[in-house]
XYZ file of C-alpha atoms in Angstrom:
564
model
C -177.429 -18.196 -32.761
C -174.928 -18.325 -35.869
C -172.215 -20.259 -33.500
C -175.031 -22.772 -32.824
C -175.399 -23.276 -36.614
C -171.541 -22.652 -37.755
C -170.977 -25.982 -35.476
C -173.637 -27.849 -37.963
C -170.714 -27.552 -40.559
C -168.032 -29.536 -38.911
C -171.182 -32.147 -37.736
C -171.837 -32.546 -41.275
C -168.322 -33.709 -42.208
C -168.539 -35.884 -38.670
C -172.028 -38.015 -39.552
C -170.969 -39.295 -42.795
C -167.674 -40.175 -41.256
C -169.107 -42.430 -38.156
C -171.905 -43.952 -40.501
C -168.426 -45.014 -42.756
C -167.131 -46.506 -39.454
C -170.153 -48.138 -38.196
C -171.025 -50.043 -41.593
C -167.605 -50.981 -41.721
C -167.675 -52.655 -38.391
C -170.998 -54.285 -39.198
C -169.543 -56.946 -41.484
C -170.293 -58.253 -45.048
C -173.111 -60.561 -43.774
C -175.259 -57.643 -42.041
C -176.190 -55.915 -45.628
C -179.610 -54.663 -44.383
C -178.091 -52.847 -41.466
C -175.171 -51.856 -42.773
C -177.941 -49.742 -45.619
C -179.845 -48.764 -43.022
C -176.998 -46.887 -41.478
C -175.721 -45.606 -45.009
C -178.949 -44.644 -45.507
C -179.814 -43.031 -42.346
C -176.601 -40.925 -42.316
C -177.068 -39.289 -45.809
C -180.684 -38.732 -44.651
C -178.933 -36.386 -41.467
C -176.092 -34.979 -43.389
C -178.707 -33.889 -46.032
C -180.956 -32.137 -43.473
C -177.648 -30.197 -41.766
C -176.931 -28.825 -44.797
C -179.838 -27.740 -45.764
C -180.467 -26.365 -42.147
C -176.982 -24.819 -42.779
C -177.708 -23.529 -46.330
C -181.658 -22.230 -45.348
C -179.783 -19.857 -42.726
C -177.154 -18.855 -44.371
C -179.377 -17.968 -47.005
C -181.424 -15.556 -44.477
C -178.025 -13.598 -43.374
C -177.357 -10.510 -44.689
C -173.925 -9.966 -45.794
C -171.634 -8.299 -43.419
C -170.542 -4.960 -44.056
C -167.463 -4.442 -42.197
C -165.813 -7.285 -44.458
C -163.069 -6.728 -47.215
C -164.534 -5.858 -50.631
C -161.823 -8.240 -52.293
C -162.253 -11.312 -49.742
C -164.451 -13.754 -49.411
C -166.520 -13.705 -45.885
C -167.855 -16.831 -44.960
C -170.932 -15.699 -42.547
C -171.432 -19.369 -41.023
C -167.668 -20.661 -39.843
C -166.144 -22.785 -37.185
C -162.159 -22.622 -36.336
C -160.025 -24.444 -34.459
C -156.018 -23.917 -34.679
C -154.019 -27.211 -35.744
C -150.599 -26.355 -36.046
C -149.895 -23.273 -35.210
C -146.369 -21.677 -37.365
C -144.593 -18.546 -37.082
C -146.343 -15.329 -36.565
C -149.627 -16.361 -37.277
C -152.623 -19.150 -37.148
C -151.008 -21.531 -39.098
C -152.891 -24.620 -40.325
C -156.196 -24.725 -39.635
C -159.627 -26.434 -39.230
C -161.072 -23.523 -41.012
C -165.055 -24.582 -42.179
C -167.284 -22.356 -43.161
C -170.226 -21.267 -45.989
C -170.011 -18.852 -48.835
C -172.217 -18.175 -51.801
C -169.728 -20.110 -54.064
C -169.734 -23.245 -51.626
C -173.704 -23.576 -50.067
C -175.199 -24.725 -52.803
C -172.536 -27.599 -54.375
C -172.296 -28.662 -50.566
C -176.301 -29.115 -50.384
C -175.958 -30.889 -53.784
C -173.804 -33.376 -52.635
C -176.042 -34.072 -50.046
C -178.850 -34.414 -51.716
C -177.447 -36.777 -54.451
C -176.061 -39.079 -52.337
C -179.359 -40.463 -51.237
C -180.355 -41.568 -54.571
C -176.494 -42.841 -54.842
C -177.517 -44.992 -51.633
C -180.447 -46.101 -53.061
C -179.886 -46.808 -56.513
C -177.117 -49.372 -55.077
C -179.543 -51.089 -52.757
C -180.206 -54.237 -54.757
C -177.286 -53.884 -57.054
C -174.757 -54.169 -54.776
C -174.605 -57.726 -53.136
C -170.598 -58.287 -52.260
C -168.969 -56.651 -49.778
C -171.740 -54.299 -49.219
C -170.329 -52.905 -45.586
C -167.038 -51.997 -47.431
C -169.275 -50.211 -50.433
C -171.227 -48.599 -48.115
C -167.748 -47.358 -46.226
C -166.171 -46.298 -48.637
C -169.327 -44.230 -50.129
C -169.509 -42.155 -46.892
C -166.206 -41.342 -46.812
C -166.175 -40.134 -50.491
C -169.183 -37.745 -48.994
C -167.275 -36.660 -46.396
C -163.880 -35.442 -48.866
C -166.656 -33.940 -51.246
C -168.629 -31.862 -48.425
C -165.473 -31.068 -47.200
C -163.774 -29.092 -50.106
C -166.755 -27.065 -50.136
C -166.286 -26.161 -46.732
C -163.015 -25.586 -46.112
C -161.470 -22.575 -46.450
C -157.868 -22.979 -44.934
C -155.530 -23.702 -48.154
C -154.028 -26.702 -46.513
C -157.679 -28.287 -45.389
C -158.741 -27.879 -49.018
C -156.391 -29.481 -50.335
C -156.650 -32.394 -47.753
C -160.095 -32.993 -48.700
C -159.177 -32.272 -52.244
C -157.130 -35.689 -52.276
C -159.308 -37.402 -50.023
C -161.966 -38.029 -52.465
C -159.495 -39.782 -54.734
C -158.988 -42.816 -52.425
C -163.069 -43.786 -52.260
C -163.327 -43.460 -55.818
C -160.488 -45.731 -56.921
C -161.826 -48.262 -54.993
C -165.552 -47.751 -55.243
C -164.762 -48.320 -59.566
C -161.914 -50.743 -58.653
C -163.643 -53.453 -56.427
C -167.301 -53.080 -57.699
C -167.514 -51.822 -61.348
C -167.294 -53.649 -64.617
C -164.806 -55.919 -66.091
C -162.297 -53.346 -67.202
C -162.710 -51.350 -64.068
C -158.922 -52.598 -62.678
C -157.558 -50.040 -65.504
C -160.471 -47.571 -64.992
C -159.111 -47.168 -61.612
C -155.926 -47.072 -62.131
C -156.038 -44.416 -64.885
C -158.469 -41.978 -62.877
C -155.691 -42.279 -59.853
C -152.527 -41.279 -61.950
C -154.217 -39.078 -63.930
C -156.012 -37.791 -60.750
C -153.367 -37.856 -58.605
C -150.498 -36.564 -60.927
C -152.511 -33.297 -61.758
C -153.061 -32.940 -57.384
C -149.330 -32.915 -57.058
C -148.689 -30.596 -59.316
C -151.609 -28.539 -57.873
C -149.799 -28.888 -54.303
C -146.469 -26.671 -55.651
C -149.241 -23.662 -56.395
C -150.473 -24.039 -53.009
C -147.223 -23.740 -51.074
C -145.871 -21.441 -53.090
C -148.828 -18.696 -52.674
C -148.501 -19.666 -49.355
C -144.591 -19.092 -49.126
C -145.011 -15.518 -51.352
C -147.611 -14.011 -49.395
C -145.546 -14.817 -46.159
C -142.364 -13.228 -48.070
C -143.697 -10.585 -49.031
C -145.759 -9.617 -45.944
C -144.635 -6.762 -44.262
C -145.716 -8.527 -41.224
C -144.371 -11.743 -42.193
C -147.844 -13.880 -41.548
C -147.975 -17.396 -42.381
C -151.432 -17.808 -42.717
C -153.218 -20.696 -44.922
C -156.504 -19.119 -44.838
C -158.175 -18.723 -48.092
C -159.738 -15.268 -47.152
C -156.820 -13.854 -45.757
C -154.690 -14.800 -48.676
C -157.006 -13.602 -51.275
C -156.758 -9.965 -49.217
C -152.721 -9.967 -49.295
C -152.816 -10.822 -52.710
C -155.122 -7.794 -53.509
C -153.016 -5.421 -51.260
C -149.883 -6.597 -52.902
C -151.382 -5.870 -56.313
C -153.020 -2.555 -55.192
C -150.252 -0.451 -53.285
C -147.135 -2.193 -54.748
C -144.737 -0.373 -56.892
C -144.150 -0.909 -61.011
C -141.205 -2.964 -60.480
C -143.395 -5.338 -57.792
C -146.405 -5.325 -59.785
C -144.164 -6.986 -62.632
C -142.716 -9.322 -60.052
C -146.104 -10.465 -59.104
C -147.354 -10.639 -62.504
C -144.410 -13.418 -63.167
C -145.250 -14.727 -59.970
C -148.817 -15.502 -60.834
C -148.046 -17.145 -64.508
C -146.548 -20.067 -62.421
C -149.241 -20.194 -59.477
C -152.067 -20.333 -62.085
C -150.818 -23.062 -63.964
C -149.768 -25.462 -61.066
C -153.411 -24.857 -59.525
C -154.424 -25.328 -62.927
C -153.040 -28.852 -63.427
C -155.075 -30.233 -60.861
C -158.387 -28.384 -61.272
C -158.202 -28.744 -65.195
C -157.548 -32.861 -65.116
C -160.682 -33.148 -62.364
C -163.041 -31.138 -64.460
C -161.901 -32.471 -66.851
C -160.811 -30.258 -69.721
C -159.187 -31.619 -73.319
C -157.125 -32.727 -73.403
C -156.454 -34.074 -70.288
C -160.385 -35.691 -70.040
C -159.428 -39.319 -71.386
C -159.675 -41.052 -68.089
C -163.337 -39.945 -67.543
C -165.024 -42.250 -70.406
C -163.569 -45.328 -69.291
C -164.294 -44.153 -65.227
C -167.656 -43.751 -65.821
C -168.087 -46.315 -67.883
C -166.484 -49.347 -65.446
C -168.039 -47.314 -62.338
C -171.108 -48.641 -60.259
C -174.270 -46.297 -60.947
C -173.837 -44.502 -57.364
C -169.924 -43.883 -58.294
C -170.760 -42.773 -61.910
C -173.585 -40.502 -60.164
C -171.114 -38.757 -57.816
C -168.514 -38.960 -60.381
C -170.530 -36.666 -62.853
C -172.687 -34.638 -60.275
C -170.068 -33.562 -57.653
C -166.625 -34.893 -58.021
C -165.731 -32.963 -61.623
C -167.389 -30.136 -60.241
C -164.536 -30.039 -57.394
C -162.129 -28.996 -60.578
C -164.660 -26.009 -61.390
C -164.870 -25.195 -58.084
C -161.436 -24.789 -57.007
C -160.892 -22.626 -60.791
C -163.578 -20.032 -59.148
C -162.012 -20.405 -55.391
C -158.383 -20.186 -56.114
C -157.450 -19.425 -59.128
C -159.167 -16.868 -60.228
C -158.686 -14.733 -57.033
C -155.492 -16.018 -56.206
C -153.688 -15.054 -59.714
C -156.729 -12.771 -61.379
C -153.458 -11.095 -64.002
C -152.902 -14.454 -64.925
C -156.240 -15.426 -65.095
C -157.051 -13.014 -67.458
C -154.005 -12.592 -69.537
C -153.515 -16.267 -70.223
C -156.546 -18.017 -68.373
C -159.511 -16.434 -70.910
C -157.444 -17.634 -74.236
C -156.208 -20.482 -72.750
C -159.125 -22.090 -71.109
C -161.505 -20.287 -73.561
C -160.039 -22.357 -76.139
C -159.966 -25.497 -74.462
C -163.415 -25.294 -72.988
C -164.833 -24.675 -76.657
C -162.855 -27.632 -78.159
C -164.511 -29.352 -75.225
C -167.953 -28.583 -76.198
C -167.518 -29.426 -79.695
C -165.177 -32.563 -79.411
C -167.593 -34.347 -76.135
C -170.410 -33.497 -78.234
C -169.566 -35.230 -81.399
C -167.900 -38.064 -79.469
C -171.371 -38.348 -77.357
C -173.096 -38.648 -81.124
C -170.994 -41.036 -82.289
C -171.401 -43.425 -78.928
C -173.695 -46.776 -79.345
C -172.801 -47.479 -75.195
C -175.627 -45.083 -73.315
C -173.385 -44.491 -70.656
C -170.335 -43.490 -72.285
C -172.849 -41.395 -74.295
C -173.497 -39.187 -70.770
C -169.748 -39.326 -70.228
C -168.951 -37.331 -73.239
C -171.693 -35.119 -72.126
C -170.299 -33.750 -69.170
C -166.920 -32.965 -71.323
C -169.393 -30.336 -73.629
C -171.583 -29.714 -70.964
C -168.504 -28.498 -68.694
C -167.126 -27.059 -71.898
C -170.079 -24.150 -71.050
C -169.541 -24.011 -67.281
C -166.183 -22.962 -67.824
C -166.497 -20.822 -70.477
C -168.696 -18.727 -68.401
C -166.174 -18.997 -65.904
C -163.377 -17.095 -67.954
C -166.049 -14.516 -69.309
C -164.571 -12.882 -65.521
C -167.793 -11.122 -65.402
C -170.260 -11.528 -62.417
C -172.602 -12.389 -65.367
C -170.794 -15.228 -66.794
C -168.994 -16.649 -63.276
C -173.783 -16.583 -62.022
C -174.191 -18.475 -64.787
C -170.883 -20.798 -64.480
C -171.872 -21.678 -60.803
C -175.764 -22.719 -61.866
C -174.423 -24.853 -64.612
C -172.200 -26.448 -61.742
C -175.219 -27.295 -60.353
C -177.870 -27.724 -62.659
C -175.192 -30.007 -64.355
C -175.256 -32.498 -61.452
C -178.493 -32.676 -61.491
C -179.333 -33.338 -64.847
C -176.341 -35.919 -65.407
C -176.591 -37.301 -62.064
C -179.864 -38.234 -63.367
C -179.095 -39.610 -66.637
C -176.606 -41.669 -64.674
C -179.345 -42.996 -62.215
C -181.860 -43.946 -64.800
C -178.811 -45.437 -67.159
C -178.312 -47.526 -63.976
C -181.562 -48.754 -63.597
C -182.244 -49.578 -67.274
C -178.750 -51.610 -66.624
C -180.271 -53.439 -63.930
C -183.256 -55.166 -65.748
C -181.608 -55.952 -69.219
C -177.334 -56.171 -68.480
C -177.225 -54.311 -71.464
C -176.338 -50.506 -72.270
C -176.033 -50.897 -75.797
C -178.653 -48.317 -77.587
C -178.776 -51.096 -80.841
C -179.823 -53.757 -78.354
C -183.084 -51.627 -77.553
C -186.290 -49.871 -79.117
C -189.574 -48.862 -78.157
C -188.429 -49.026 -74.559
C -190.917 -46.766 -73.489
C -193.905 -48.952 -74.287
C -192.428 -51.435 -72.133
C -191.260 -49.171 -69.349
C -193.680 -45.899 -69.191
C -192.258 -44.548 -66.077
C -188.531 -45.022 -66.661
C -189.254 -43.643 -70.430
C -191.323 -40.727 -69.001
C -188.492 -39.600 -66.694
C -185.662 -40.402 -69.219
C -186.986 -37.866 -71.303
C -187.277 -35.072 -68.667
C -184.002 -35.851 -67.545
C -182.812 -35.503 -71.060
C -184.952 -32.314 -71.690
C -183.500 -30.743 -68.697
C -179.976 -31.337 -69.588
C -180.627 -29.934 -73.089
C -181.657 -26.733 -71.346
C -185.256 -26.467 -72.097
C -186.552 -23.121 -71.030
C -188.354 -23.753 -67.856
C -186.084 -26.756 -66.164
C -182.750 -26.399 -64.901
C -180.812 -26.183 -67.803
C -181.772 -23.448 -69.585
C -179.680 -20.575 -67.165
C -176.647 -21.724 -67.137
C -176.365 -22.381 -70.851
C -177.608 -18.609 -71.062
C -175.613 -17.106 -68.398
C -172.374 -18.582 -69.631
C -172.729 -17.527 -72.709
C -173.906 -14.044 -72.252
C -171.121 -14.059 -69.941
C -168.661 -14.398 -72.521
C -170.135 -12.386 -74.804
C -169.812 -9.857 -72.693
C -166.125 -10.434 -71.511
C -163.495 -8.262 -72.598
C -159.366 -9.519 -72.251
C -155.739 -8.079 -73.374
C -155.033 -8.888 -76.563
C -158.487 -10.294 -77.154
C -160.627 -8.653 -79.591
C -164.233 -8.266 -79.300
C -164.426 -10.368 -82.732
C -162.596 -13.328 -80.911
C -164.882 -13.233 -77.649
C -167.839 -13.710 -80.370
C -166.219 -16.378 -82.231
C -165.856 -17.849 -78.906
C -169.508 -17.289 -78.039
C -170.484 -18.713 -81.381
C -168.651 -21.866 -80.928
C -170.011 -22.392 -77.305
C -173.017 -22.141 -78.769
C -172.960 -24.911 -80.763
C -173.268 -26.949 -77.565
C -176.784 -26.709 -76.807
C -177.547 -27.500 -80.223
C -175.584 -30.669 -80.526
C -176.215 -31.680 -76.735
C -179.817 -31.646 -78.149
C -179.097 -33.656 -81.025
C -176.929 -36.472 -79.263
C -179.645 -36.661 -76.103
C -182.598 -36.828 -78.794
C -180.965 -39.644 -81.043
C -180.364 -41.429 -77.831
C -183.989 -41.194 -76.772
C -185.531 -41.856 -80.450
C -183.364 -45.402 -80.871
C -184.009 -46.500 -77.100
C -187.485 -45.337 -76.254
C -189.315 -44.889 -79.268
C -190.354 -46.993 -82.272
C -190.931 -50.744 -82.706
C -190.850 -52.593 -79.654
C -186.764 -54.211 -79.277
C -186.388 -55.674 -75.787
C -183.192 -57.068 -75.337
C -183.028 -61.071 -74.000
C -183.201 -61.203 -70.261
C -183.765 -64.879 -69.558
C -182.528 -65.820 -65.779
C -182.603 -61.719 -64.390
C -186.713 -62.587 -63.453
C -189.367 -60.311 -64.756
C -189.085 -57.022 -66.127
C -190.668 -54.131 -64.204
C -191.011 -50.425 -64.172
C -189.617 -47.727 -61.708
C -190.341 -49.158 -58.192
C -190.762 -46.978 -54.982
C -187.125 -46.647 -53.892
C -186.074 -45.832 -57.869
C -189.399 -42.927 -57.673
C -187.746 -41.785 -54.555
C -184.330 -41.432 -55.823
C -185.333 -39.787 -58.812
C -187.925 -37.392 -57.146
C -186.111 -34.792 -55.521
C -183.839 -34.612 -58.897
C -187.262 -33.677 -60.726
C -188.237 -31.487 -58.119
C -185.279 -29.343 -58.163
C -184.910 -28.958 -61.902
C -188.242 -27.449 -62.095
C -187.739 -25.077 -59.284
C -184.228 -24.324 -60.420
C -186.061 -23.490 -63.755
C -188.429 -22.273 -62.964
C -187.733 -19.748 -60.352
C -183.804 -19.385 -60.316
C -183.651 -15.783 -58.238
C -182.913 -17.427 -54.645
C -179.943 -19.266 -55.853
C -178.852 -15.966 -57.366
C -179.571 -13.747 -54.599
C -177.730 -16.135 -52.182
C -174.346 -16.482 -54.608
C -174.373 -13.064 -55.676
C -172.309 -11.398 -52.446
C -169.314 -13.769 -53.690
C -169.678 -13.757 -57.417
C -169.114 -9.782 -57.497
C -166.231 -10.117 -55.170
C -164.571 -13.221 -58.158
C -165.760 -10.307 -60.555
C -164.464 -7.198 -58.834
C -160.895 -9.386 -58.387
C -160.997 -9.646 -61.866
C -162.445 -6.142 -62.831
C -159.229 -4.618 -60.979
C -157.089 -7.242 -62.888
C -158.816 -5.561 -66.504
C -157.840 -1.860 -64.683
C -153.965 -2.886 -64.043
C -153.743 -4.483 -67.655
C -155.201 -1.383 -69.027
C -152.511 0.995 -67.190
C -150.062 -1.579 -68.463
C -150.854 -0.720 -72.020
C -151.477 2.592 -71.604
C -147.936 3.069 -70.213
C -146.582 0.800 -73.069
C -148.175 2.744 -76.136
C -147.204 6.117 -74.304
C -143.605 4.673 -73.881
C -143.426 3.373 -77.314
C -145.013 6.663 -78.571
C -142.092 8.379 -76.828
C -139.548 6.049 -78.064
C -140.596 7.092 -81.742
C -140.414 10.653 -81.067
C -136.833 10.704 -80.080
C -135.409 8.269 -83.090
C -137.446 11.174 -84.835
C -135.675 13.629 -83.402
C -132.302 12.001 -83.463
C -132.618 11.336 -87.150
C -133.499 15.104 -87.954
């Protein structure tokens, strides 16, 4: 029964990719068949995943795997290119509790990024449509791969869509929006492919066995044998070792999430991008960077990680909150407004990240999630407002919600939700993170500095509630200010297809909020094996010192006794 779902996985990267075929062969002048097809694939790929992630979710986890590897329960392979004494390159898909639920929220929000482009899209709406699916079928696919090699494959995938989805069909700057996303993009993904091959290369030098292997699981167990049975002198040779792998497989993961100060491309993306490219932009594609941070580099260098990782991205991430939250404040464009949101709000994520506690990483991975959700919708409704007036300037608007009860109604869920009001989606992330961190203990990192960092991630949720309300209060409330919209036709509230891309946004940030323990229970197997990685990492440090002070202490005592 599992092999009959573990081959839904690769027919979930395969639907999106025909439906990118067949509305490119359709032609420019069939645009109500070729959305028919876009929409009818997202429709399937959304209900294999969720067929996928509602079984997955009913598996127990298996007890005869590794307690420092991940163990994808679902999982289809099929050798590629087979090299040297083992599998070699593979199509290695498969489902974990770090990968279910971002894969079955890139499902779901690309039907409302279908929809939402259904009237606003009028030119070349077969290449659009083309290029959208094939942007699913990169972002589904880093979820689910878990050969090295694949990952990374997919990883670079997604850039192509994107550059041209901002590039051929966003605003009138969007020729050096796309540009900039690519280099920066692509720059940080080369430097990101020296820390793959060279895990890769280590763990095959330094097997006794001499396996080349490029599977994720496997190479997350050699690394933890290495660490576990090797000698002083190896142990130091793998500590150096892991300095350099975490900050190549930084460089990439760091410029997608994006952390300061490498986030100035995403402003300008967003802001040039079409609604359903800003949507995936903010709700899946940064959450790629986060995502690989919790698959690779945590378990693949968890000395590093914690020696230089927790100060390191600690302080960036909180110099994230703080800077995209004052830069959202001082925005009078909506949508660049949401842009700098996602810096602050991502500030959070990975500050529970690098707490390296199963409490913090539970609450990182919901804020990956509830994030897309909450900004995704921001980004949908920004979108739509956009589409009646040609306007997203906050000072060209007021008392919108007179005008437009629906929108305003679900414009200020939205925003409540991405606050984190207790009760929607929001709120356990934000709280996880930061008890997380609060929590986390690191060499050379006193308790004093994890609560200064706590403190300052704080400040987030207070100024995230500041910049969203201001927004709200000058747009949707007050005197009646409807900007001129002569020669668009009449002005009207949410129709059906908006309801419909909006609904099952609502919907989950109520349940999400509401009744969180399912996502937890299903992610939990793989958070404590990120946690125990990094646990063992806090043991070795703590031998490290303790055999420093005792040598030191030593030292002393014989310069004492020389002296006397």
């Amino acid at each position: 029964m599992n092999d009959l779902f573990s081959s839904l996985i690769p027919l979930s990267l395969a639907v999106p990719a025909v439906g990118a075929a067949l509305a490119a062969a359709l032609g420019p002048r069939r645009g109500p068949a070729v959305r028919a097809v876009a929409l009818a694939a997202t429709l399937v790929t959304l209900a294999l995943v969720l067929t996928v992630a509602v079984q997955f979710a009913s598996l127990a986890p298996n007890p005869d795997a590794p307690a420092r590897t991940f163990d994808p329960r679902l999982a289809t392979a099929v050798s590629l290119l087979p090299l040297g004494n083992g599998p070699g390159v593979q199509f290695f898909v498969g489902v974990d509790g770090l990968s279910v639920w971002l894969a079955l929220l890139t499902a779901v929000l690309m039907v409302p990024a279908v929809l939402v482009s259904w009237a606003a899209i009028t030119e070349r709406v077969n290449e659009f449509y083309a290029w959208l699916l094939l942007l699913q079928v990169g972002m589904i696919g880093v979820f689910f791969a878990f050969d090295i090699v694949l990952f990374y494959v997919f990883f670079e995938l997604t850039l192509v869509p994107l550059f041209f989805l901002i590039g051929i069909w966003g605003g009138s700057n969007r020729r050096h929006a796309a540009q900039k996303f690519f280099i920066y993009t692509l720059t940080g993904s080369l430097v990101t492919l020296l820390g793959v091959l060279g895990v890769v290369l280590v763990c095959y030098y330094n097997s006794p066995e001499k396996e080349l292997t490029f599977s994720i699981p496997r190479l997350v167990q050699s690394v933890q044998e290495r660490l576990a049975t090797g000698t002083a002198a190896e142990l130091g040779y793998w500590r150096t070792v892991q300095v350099y792998v975490f900050l190549a497989l930084m460089a990439g993961f760091a410029v997608k999430v994006p952390l300061v100060p490498l986030h100035t491309w995403l402003p300008l993306a967003h802001v040039e991008a079409p609604t359903a490219g800003s949507v995936l932009l903010a709700g899946v594609l940064l959450k790629i960077g986060t995502y690989g941070f919790l698959r690779l580099c945590v378990p693949l260098a968890p000395d590093a990680a914690l020696s230089l990782g927790v100060p390191l991205v600690g302080t960036l991430a909180v110099i994230g909150v703080i800077y995209g939250a004052f830069c959202a404040l001082a925005q009078s464009d909506i949508k660049k407004l949401v842009a700098y949101s996602s810096v602050s709000h991502l500030g959070i994520c990975m500050l529970g990240m690098f707490a390296l506690n199963e409490v913090g990483l539970a609450g990182s991975l919901v804020q990956m999630v509830n994030h897309g959700l909450s900004t995704g919708g921001l980004f949908l409704l920004v979108g739509m407002l956009y589409e009646r007036y040609h306007t997203r300037e906050m000072a060209d608007y007021g008392g919108m919600a007179a005008k437009l009860k629906l929108l305003g109604v679900a414009m200020v869920f939205v925003c409540l939700s991405s606050a984190g009001l207790p009760g929607l989606n929001g709120f356990w992330g934000e709280v996880f993170s930061l008890m997380g961190i609060a929590k986390a203990t690191a060499p050379g990192l006193t308790p004093a500095a994890m609560a200064t960092l706590t403190a300052l991630g704080a400040t987030g949720v207070v100024l995230g509630a500041w910049y969203l309300m201001t927004m709200l209060r000058r747009v949707f409330f007050g005197p009646l200010k409807e900007p001129p919209h002569e020669g668009h036709g009449p002005v009207g509230d949410l129709n059906g297809r908006e309801l419909a891309a909006l609904a099952p946004i609502g919907i989950l940030c109520v349940l999400l909020g509401v009744y969180p323990q399912p996502f937890f229970d299903v992610a939990s197997r793989d958070l404590k094996v990120v946690a125990g990685i990094a646990d063992d990492a806090r043991e070795r440090a703590r031998m490290i010192e303790a055999g420093n002070a005792a040598a030191a202490e030593r030292a002393a005592l014989a310069a004492g006794e020389e002296k006397r």
